PDB file of C-alpha atoms in Angstrom:
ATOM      1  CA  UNK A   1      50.262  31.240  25.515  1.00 50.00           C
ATOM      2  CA  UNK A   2      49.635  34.056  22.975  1.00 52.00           C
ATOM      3  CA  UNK A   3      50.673  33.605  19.175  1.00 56.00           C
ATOM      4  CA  UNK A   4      53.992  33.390  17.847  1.00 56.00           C
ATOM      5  CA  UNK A   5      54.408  37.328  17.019  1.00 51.00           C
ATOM      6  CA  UNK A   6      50.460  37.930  16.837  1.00 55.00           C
ATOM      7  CA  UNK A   7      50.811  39.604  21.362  1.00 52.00           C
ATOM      8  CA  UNK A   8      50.294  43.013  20.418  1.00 53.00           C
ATOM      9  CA  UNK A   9      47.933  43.359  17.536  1.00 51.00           C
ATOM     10  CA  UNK A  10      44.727  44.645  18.057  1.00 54.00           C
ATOM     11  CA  UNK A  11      42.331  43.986  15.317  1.00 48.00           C
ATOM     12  CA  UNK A  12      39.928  46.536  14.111  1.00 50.00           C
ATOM     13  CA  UNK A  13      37.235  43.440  12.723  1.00 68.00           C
ATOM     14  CA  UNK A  14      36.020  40.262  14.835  1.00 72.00           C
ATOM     15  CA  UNK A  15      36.080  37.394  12.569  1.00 80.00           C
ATOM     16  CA  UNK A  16      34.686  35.047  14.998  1.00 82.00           C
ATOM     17  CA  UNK A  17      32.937  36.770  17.642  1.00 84.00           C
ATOM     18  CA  UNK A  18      30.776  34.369  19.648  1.00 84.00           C
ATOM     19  CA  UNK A  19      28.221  36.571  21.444  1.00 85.00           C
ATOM     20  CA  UNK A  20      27.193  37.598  17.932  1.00 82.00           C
ATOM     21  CA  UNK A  21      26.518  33.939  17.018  1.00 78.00           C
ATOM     22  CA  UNK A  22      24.625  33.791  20.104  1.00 79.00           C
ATOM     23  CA  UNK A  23      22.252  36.659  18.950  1.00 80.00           C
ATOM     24  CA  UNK A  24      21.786  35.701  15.735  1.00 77.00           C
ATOM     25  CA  UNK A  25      21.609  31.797  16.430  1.00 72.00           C
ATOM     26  CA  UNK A  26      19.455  32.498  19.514  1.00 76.00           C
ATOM     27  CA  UNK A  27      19.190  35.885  20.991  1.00 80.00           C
ATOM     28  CA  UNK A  28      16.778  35.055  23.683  1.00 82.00           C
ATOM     29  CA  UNK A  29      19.170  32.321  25.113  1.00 78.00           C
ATOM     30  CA  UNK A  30      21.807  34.959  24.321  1.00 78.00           C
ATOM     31  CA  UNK A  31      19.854  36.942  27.769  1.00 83.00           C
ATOM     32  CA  UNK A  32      20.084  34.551  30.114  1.00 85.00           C
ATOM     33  CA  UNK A  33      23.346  33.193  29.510  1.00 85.00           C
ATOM     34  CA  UNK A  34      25.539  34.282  32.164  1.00 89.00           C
ATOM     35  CA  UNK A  35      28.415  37.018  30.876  1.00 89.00           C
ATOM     36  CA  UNK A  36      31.344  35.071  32.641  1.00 90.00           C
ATOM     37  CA  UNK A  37      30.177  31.848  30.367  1.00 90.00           C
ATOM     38  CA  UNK A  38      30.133  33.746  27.197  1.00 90.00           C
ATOM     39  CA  UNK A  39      34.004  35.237  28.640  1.00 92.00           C
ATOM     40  CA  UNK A  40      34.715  31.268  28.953  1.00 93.00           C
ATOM     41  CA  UNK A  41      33.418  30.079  25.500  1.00 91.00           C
ATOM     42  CA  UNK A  42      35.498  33.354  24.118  1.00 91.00           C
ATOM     43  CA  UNK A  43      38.542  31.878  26.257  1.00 93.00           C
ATOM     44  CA  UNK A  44      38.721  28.249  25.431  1.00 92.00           C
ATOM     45  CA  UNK A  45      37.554  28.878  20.716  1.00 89.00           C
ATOM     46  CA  UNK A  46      40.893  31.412  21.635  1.00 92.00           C
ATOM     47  CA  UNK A  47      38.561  34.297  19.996  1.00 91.00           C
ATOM     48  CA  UNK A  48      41.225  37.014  20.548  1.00 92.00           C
ATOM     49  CA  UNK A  49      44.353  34.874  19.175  1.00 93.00           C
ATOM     50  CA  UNK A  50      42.447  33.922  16.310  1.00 91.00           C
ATOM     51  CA  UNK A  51      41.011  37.221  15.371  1.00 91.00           C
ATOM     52  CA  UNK A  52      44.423  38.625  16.355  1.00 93.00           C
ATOM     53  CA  UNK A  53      46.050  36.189  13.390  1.00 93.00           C
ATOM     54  CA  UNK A  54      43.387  36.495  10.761  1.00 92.00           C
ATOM     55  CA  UNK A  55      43.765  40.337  10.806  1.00 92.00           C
ATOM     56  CA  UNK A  56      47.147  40.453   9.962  1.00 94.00           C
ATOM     57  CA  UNK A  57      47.298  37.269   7.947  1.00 94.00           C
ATOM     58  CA  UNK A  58      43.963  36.802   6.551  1.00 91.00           C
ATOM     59  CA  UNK A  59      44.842  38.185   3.013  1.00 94.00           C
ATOM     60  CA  UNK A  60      46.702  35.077   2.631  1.00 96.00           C
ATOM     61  CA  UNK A  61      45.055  32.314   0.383  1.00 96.00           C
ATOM     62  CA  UNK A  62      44.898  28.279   0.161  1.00 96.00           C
ATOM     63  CA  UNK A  63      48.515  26.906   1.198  1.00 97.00           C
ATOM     64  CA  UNK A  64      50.036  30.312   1.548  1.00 97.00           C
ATOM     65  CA  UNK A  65      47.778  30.499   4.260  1.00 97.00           C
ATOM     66  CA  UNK A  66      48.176  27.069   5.532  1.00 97.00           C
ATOM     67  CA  UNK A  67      51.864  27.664   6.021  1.00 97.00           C
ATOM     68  CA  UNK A  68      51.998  31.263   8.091  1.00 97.00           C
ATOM     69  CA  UNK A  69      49.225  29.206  10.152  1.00 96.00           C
ATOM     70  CA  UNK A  70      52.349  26.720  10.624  1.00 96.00           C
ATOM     71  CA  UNK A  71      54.961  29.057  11.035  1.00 95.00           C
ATOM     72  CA  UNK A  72      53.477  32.409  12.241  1.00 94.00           C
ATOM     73  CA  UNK A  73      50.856  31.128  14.326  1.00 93.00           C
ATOM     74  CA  UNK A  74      52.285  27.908  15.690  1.00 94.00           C
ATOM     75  CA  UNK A  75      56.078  27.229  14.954  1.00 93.00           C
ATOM     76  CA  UNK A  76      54.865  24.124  13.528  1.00 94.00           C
ATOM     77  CA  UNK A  77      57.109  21.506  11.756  1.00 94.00           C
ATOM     78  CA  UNK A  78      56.387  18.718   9.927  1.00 96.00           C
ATOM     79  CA  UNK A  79      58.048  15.551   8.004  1.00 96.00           C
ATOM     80  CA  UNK A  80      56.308  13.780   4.715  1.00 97.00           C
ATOM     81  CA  UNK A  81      57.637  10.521   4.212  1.00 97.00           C
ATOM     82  CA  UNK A  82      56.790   8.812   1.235  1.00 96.00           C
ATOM     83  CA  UNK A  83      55.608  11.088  -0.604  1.00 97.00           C
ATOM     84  CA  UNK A  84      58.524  11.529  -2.820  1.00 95.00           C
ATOM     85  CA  UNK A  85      57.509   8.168  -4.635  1.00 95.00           C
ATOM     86  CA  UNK A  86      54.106   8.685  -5.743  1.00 96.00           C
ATOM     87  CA  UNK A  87      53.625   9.121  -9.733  1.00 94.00           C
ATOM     88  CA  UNK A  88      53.226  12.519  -9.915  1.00 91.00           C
ATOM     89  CA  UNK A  89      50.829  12.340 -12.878  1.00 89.00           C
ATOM     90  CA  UNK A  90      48.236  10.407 -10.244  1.00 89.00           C
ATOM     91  CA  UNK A  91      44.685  11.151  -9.250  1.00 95.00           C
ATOM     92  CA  UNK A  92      44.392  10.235  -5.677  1.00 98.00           C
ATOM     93  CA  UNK A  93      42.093  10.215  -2.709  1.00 98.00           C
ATOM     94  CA  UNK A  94      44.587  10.684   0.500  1.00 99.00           C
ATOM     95  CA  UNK A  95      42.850   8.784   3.092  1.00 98.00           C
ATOM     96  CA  UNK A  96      44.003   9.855   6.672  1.00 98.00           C
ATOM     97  CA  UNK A  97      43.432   9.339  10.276  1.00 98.00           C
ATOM     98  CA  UNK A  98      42.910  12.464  12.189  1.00 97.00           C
ATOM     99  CA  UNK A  99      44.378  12.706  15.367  1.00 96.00           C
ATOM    100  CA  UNK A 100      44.300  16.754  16.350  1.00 95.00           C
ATOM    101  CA  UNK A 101      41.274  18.303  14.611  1.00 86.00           C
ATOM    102  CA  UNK A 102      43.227  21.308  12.827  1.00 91.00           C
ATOM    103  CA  UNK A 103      46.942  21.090  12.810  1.00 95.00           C
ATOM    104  CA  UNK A 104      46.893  17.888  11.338  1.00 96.00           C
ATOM    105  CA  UNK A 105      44.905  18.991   8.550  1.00 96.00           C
ATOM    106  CA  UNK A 106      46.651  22.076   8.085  1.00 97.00           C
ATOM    107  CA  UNK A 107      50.053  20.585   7.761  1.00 97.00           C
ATOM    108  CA  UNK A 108      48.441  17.704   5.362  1.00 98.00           C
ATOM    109  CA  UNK A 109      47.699  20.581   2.913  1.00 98.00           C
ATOM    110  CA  UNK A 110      50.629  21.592   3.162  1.00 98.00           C
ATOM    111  CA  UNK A 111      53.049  18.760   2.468  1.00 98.00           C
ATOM    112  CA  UNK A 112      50.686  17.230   0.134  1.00 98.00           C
ATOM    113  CA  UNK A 113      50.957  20.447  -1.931  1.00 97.00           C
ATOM    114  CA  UNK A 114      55.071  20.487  -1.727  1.00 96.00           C
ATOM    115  CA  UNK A 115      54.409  17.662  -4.949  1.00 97.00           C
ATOM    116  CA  UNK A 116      50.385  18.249  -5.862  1.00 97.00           C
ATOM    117  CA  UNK A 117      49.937  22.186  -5.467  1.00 96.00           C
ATOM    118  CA  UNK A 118      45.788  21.399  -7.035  1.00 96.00           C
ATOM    119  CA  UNK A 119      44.226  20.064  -3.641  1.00 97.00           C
ATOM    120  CA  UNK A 120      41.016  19.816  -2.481  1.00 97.00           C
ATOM    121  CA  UNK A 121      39.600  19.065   0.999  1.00 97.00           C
ATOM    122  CA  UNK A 122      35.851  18.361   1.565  1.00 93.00           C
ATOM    123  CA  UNK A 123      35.000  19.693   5.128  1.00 91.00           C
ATOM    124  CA  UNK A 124      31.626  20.352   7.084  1.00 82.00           C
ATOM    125  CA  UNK A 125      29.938  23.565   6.533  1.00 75.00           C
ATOM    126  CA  UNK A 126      31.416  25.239   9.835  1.00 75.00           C
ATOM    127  CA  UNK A 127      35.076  25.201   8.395  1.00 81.00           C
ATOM    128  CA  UNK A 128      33.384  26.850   4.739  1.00 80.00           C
ATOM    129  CA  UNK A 129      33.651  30.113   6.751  1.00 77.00           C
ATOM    130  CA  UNK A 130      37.152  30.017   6.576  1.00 85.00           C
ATOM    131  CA  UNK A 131      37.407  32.492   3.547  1.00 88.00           C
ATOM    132  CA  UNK A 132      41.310  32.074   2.711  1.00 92.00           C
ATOM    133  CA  UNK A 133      40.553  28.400   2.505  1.00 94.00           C
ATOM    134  CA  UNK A 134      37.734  28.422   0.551  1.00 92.00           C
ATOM    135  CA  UNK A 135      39.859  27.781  -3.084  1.00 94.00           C
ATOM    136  CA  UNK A 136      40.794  24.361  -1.435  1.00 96.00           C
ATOM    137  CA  UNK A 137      37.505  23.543   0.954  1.00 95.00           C
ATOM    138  CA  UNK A 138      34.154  22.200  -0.794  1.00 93.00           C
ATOM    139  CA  UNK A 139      31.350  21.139   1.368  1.00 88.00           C
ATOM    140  CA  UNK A 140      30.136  17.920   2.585  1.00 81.00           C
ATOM    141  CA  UNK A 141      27.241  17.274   5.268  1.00 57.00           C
ATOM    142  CA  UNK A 142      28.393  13.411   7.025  1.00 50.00           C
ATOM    143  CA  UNK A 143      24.705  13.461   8.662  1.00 44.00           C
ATOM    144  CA  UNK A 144      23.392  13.674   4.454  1.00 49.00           C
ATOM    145  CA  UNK A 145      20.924  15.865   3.584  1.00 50.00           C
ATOM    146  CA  UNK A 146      23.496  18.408   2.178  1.00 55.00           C
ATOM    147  CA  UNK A 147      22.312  20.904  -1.130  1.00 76.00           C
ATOM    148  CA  UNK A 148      22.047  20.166  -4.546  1.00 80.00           C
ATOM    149  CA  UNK A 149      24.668  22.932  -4.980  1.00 81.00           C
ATOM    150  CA  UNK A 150      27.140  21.324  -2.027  1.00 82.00           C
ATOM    151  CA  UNK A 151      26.732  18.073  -4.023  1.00 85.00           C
ATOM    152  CA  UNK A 152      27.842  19.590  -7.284  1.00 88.00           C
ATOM    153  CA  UNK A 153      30.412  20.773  -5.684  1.00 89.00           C
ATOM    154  CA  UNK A 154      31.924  17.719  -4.238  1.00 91.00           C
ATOM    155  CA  UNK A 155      31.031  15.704  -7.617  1.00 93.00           C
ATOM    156  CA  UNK A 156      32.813  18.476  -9.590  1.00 93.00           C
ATOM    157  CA  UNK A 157      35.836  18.370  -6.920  1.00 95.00           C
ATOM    158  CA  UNK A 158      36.192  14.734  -7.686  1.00 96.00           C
ATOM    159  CA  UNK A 159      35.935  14.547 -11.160  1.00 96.00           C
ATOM    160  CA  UNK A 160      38.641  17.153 -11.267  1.00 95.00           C
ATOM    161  CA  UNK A 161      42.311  16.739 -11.827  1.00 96.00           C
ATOM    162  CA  UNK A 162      42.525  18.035  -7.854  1.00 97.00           C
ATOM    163  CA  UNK A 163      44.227  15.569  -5.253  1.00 98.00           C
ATOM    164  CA  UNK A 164      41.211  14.884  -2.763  1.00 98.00           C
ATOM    165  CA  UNK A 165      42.469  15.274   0.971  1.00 98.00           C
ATOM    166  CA  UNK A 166      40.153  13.553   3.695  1.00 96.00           C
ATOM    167  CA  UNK A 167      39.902  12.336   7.147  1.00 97.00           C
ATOM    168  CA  UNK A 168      37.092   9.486   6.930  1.00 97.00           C
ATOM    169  CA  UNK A 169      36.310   9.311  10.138  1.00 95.00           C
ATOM    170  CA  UNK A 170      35.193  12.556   9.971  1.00 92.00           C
ATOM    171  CA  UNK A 171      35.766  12.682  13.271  1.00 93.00           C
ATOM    172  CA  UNK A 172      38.829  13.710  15.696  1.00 95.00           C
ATOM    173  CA  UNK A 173      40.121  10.517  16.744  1.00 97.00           C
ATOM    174  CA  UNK A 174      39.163   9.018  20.371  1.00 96.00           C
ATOM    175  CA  UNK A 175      41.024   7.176  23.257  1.00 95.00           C
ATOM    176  CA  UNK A 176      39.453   4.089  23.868  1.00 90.00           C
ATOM    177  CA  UNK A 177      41.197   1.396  26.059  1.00 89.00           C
ATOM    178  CA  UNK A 178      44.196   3.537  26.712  1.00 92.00           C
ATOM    179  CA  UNK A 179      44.864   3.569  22.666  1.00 94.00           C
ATOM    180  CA  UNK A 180      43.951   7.026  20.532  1.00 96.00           C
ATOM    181  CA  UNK A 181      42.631   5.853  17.197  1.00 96.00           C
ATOM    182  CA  UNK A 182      39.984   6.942  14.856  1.00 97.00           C
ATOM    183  CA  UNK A 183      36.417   6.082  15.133  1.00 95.00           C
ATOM    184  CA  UNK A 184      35.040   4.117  12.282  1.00 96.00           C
ATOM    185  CA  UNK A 185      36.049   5.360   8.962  1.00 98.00           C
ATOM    186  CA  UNK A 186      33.399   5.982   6.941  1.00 96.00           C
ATOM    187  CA  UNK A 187      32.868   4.222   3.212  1.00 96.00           C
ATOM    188  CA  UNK A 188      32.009   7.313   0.933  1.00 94.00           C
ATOM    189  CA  UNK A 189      35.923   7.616   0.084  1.00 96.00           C
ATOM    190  CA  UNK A 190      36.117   3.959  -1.125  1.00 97.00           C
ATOM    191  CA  UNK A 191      32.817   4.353  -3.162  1.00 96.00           C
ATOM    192  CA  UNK A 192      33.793   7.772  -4.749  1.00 96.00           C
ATOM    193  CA  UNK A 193      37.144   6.400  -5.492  1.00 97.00           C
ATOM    194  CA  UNK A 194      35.902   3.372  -7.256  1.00 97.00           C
ATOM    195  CA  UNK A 195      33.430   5.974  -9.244  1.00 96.00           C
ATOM    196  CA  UNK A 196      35.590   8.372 -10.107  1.00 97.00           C
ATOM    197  CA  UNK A 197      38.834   5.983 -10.981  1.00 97.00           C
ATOM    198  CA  UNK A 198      40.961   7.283  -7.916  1.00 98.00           C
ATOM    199  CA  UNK A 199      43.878   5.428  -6.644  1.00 98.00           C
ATOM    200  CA  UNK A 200      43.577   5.729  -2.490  1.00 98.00           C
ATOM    201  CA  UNK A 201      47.048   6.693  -0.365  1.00 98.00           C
ATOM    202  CA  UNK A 202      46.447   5.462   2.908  1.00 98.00           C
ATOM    203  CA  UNK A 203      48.035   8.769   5.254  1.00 98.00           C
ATOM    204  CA  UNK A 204      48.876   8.859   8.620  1.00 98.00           C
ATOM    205  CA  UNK A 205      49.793  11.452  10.726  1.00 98.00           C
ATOM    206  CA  UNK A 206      51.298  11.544  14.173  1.00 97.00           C
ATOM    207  CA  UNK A 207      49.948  13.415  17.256  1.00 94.00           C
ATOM    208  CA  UNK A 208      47.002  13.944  19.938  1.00 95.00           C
ATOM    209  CA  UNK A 209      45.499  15.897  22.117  1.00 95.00           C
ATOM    210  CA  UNK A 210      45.438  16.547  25.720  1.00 95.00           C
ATOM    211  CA  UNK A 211      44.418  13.845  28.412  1.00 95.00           C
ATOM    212  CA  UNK A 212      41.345  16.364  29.060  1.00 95.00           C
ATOM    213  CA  UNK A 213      40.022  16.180  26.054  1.00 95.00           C
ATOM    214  CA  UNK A 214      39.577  12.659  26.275  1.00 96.00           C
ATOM    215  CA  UNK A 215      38.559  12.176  29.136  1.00 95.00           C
ATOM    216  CA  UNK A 216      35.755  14.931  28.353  1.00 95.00           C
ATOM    217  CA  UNK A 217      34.588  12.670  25.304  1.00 95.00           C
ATOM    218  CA  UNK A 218      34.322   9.345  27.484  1.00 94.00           C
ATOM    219  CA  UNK A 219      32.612  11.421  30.025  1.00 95.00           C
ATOM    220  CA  UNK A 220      30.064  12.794  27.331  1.00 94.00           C
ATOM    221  CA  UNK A 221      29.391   8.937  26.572  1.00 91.00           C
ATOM    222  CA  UNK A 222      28.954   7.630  29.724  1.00 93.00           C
ATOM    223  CA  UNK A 223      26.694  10.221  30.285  1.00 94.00           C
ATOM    224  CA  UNK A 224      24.562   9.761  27.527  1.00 93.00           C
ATOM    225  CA  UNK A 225      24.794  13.163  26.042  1.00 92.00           C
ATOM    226  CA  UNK A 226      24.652  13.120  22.221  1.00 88.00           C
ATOM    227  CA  UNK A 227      26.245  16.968  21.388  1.00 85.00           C
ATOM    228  CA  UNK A 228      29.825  16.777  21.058  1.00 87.00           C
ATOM    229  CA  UNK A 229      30.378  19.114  23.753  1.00 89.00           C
ATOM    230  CA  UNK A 230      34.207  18.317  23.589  1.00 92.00           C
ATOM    231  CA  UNK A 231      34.566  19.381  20.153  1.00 89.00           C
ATOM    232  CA  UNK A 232      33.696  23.194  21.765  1.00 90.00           C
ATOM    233  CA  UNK A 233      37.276  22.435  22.823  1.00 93.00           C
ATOM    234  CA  UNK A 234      39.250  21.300  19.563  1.00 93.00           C
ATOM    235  CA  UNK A 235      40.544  25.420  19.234  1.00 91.00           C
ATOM    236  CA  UNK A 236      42.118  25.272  22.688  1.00 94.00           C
ATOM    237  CA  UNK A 237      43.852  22.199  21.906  1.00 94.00           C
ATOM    238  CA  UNK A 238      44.882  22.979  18.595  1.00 93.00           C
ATOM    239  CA  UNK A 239      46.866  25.487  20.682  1.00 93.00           C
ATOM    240  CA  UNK A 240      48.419  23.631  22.485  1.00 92.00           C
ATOM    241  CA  UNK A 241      50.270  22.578  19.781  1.00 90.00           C
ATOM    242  CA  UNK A 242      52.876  25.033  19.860  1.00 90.00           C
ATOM    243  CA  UNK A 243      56.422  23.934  18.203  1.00 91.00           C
ATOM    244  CA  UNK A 244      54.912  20.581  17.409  1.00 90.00           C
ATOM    245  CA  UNK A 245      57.236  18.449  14.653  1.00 94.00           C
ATOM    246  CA  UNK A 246      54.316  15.983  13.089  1.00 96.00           C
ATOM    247  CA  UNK A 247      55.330  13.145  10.671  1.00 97.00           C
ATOM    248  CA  UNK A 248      53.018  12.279   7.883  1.00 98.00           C
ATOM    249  CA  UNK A 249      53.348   9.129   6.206  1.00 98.00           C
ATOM    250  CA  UNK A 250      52.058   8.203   3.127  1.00 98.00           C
ATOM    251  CA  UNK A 251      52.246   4.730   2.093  1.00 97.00           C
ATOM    252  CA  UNK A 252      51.581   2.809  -1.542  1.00 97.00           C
ATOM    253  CA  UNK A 253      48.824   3.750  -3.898  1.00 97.00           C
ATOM    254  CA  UNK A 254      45.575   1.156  -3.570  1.00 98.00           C
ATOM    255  CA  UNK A 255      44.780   0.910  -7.348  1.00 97.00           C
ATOM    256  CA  UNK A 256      40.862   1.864  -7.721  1.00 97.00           C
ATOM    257  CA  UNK A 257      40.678  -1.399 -10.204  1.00 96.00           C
ATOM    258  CA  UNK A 258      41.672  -3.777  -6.651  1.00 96.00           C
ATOM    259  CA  UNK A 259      39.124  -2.271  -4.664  1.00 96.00           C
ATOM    260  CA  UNK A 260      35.849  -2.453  -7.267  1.00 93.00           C
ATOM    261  CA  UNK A 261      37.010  -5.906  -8.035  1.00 91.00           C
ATOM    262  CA  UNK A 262      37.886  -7.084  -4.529  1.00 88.00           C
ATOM    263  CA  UNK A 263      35.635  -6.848  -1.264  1.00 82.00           C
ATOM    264  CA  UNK A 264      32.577  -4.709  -0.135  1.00 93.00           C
ATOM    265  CA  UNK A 265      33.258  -0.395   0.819  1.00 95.00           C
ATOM    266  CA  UNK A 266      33.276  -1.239   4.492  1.00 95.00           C
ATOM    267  CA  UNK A 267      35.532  -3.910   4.131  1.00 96.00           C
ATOM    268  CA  UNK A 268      38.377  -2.175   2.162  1.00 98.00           C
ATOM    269  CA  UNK A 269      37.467   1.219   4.532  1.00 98.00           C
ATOM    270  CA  UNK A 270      38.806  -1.010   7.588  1.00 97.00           C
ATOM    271  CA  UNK A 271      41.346  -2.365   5.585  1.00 98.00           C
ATOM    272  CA  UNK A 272      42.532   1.166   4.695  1.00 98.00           C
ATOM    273  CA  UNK A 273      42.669   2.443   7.875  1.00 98.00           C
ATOM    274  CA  UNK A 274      44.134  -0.851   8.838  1.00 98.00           C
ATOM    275  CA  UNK A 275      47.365   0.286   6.677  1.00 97.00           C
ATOM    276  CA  UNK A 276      46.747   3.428   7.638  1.00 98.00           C
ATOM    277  CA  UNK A 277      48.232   2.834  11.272  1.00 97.00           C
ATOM    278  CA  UNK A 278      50.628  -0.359   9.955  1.00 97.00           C
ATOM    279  CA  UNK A 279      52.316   3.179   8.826  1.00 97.00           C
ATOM    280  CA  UNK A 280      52.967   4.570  12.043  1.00 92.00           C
ATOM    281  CA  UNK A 281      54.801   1.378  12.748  1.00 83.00           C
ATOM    282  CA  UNK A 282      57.574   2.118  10.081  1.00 74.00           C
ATOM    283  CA  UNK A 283      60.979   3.760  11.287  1.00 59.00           C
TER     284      UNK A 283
END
C-alpha cells in the first residue's frame, strides 16, 4: 500500500538510498551482492514511500513533523489517557514499553507534547539522521562506548527543563510464549532519574507487529545468529500500520525520593515495567 496522498510524487533527492550505504559502508560487498537483493532491501526499508514523504514533508520540524507522519503518512489515531492529571509544572522521565518500533514512538511525541510541548527522546545513532527530528532526538549508544560529545548531550538533555521520552528496553518488544512484551528494561532510566531528581510515568502503549516478524526473531534465536536481522524489517511493519487507533496510557508519577530510598535500579526497572503493563489492564 502506497502513502496516504504521497502515490504520485516523485522526489528529485534520495534521503535514504540503500545501494549508496552499500558503497560507502562496503563497496566491494556492494559488487557481489546480487541486484534483485539490493531491489528487496529497497522493497521491504519502503525506500520509495519514505523518500516520497520526506520530499514533500521534510521541511517540517519536531512534533509538526511527528503529526503529518500520523496523519499524512499513516491515518494514524491515537488516545492519551491519563495524561490530563499530571502536574504540569513536573520534570519527568516517561518510561514506556515499545511494542511497534516507530509508530509508537511517533505518536508518544506527539500526545506527550499536547501538555509538555519541551520533549526530548534519546535514540541510537541510526535514528540521529532523521534531520526534522533532530530538535527532540539526542544520542545514546545502549552497547556504551558512546562520545564525550553524545554524553554531554544526554547529561545536558536531562538536566534540562525537557520531559525525557524513552523506551528502556531499547528494544522492539518480543513474543515469547504466545505473549508480546518487552525484553528486559534496562536500569539507566531509574539511575538518571534518581540523579537528576525526575519523577518516572510508567507509559504504555497498545499495538504489535505482524506474526512474521516474530516468528523471524525466534527463528534468529534458535539459530544462533546474533545480528538482528529482523529489525531490517521494523520499516515494512511500521507500514503496516495504516489507520491504526493506539491508546497510550500514562499512569501515576513514581516520586524520584521513593525510588533512591527504596530498592536497587533493577529492582524498581521491573517494577516499572511491572506497572507499566498493570496499565493496559485498565478500561
Amino acid at each position: 500500500m502506497e502513502p496516504k496522498g504521497l502515490n504520485n510524487i516523485q522526489p528529485e533527492k534520495k534521503f535514504i538510498d540503500v545501494e549508496q550505504v552499500f558503497a560507502s559502508k562496503n563497496p566491494s560487498l556492494l559488487k557481489v551482492i546480487p541486484k534483485f537483493f539490493i531491489s528487496y532491501l529497497k522493497r521491504i526499508v519502503h525506500q520509495k514511500e519514505i523518500n516520497a514523504f520526506l520530499a514533500e514533508k521534510g521541511h517540517l520540524k519536531g512534533v509538526d513533523f511527528c503529526r503529518s507522519v500520523l496523519d499524512d503518512l499513516f491515518g494514524a489515531k491515537y488516545s492519551a489517557i491519563g495524561l490530563e492529571k499530571l502536574p504540569s509544572q513536573g520534570r519527568f522521565i516517561f518510561a514506556s514499553n515499545h511494542p511497534l518500533g516507530g509508530l509508537d514512538g511517533i505518536a508518544l511525541i506527539v500526545a506527550v507534547s499536547e501538555k509538555f510541548p519541551n520533549i526530548k527522546f534519546p535514540v541510537n545513532d541510526i535514528l540521529l539522521n532523521l534531520k526534522p527530528l533532530q530538535e527532540i532526538f539526542v544520542p545514546i549508544n545502549k552497547h556504551g562506548g558512546h562520545s564525550k560529545t553524545a554524553a554531554r548531550l544526554i547529561e545536558e538533555a536531562y538536566e534540562s527543563d525537557a520531559q525525557i521520552l524513552m523506551f528502556p528496553a531499547g528494544l522492539v518488544s518480543r513474543k515469547q510464549k504466545g505473549v508480546i512484551r518487552d525484553l528486559e528494561w534496562k536500569n539507566n532510566f531509574v539511575r538518571k532519574a534518581v540523579k537528576h531528581q525526575r519523577d518516572i510515568v510508567p507509559v504504555h502503549i497498545t499495538g504489535h507487529n505482524s506474526n512474521f516478524f516474530y516468528r523471524l526473531a525466534n527463528l534468529r534465536k534458535f539459530l544462533g545468529i546474533k545480528a538482528n536481522i529482523e529489525m531490517l524489517y521494523l520499516p515494512d511493519e511500521m507500514f503496516k500500520q495504516f489507520n491504526q487507533n493506539l491508546t497510550i496510557r500514562f499512569g501515576t508519577p513514581i516520586p524520584w525520593q521513593e525510588i533512591k530510598d527504596t530498592g536497587k535500579p533493577d529492582e524498581w526497572a521491573r517494577k516499572i515495567k511491572e506497572k507499566c503493563y498493570q496499565l493496559a489492564e485498565i478500561d
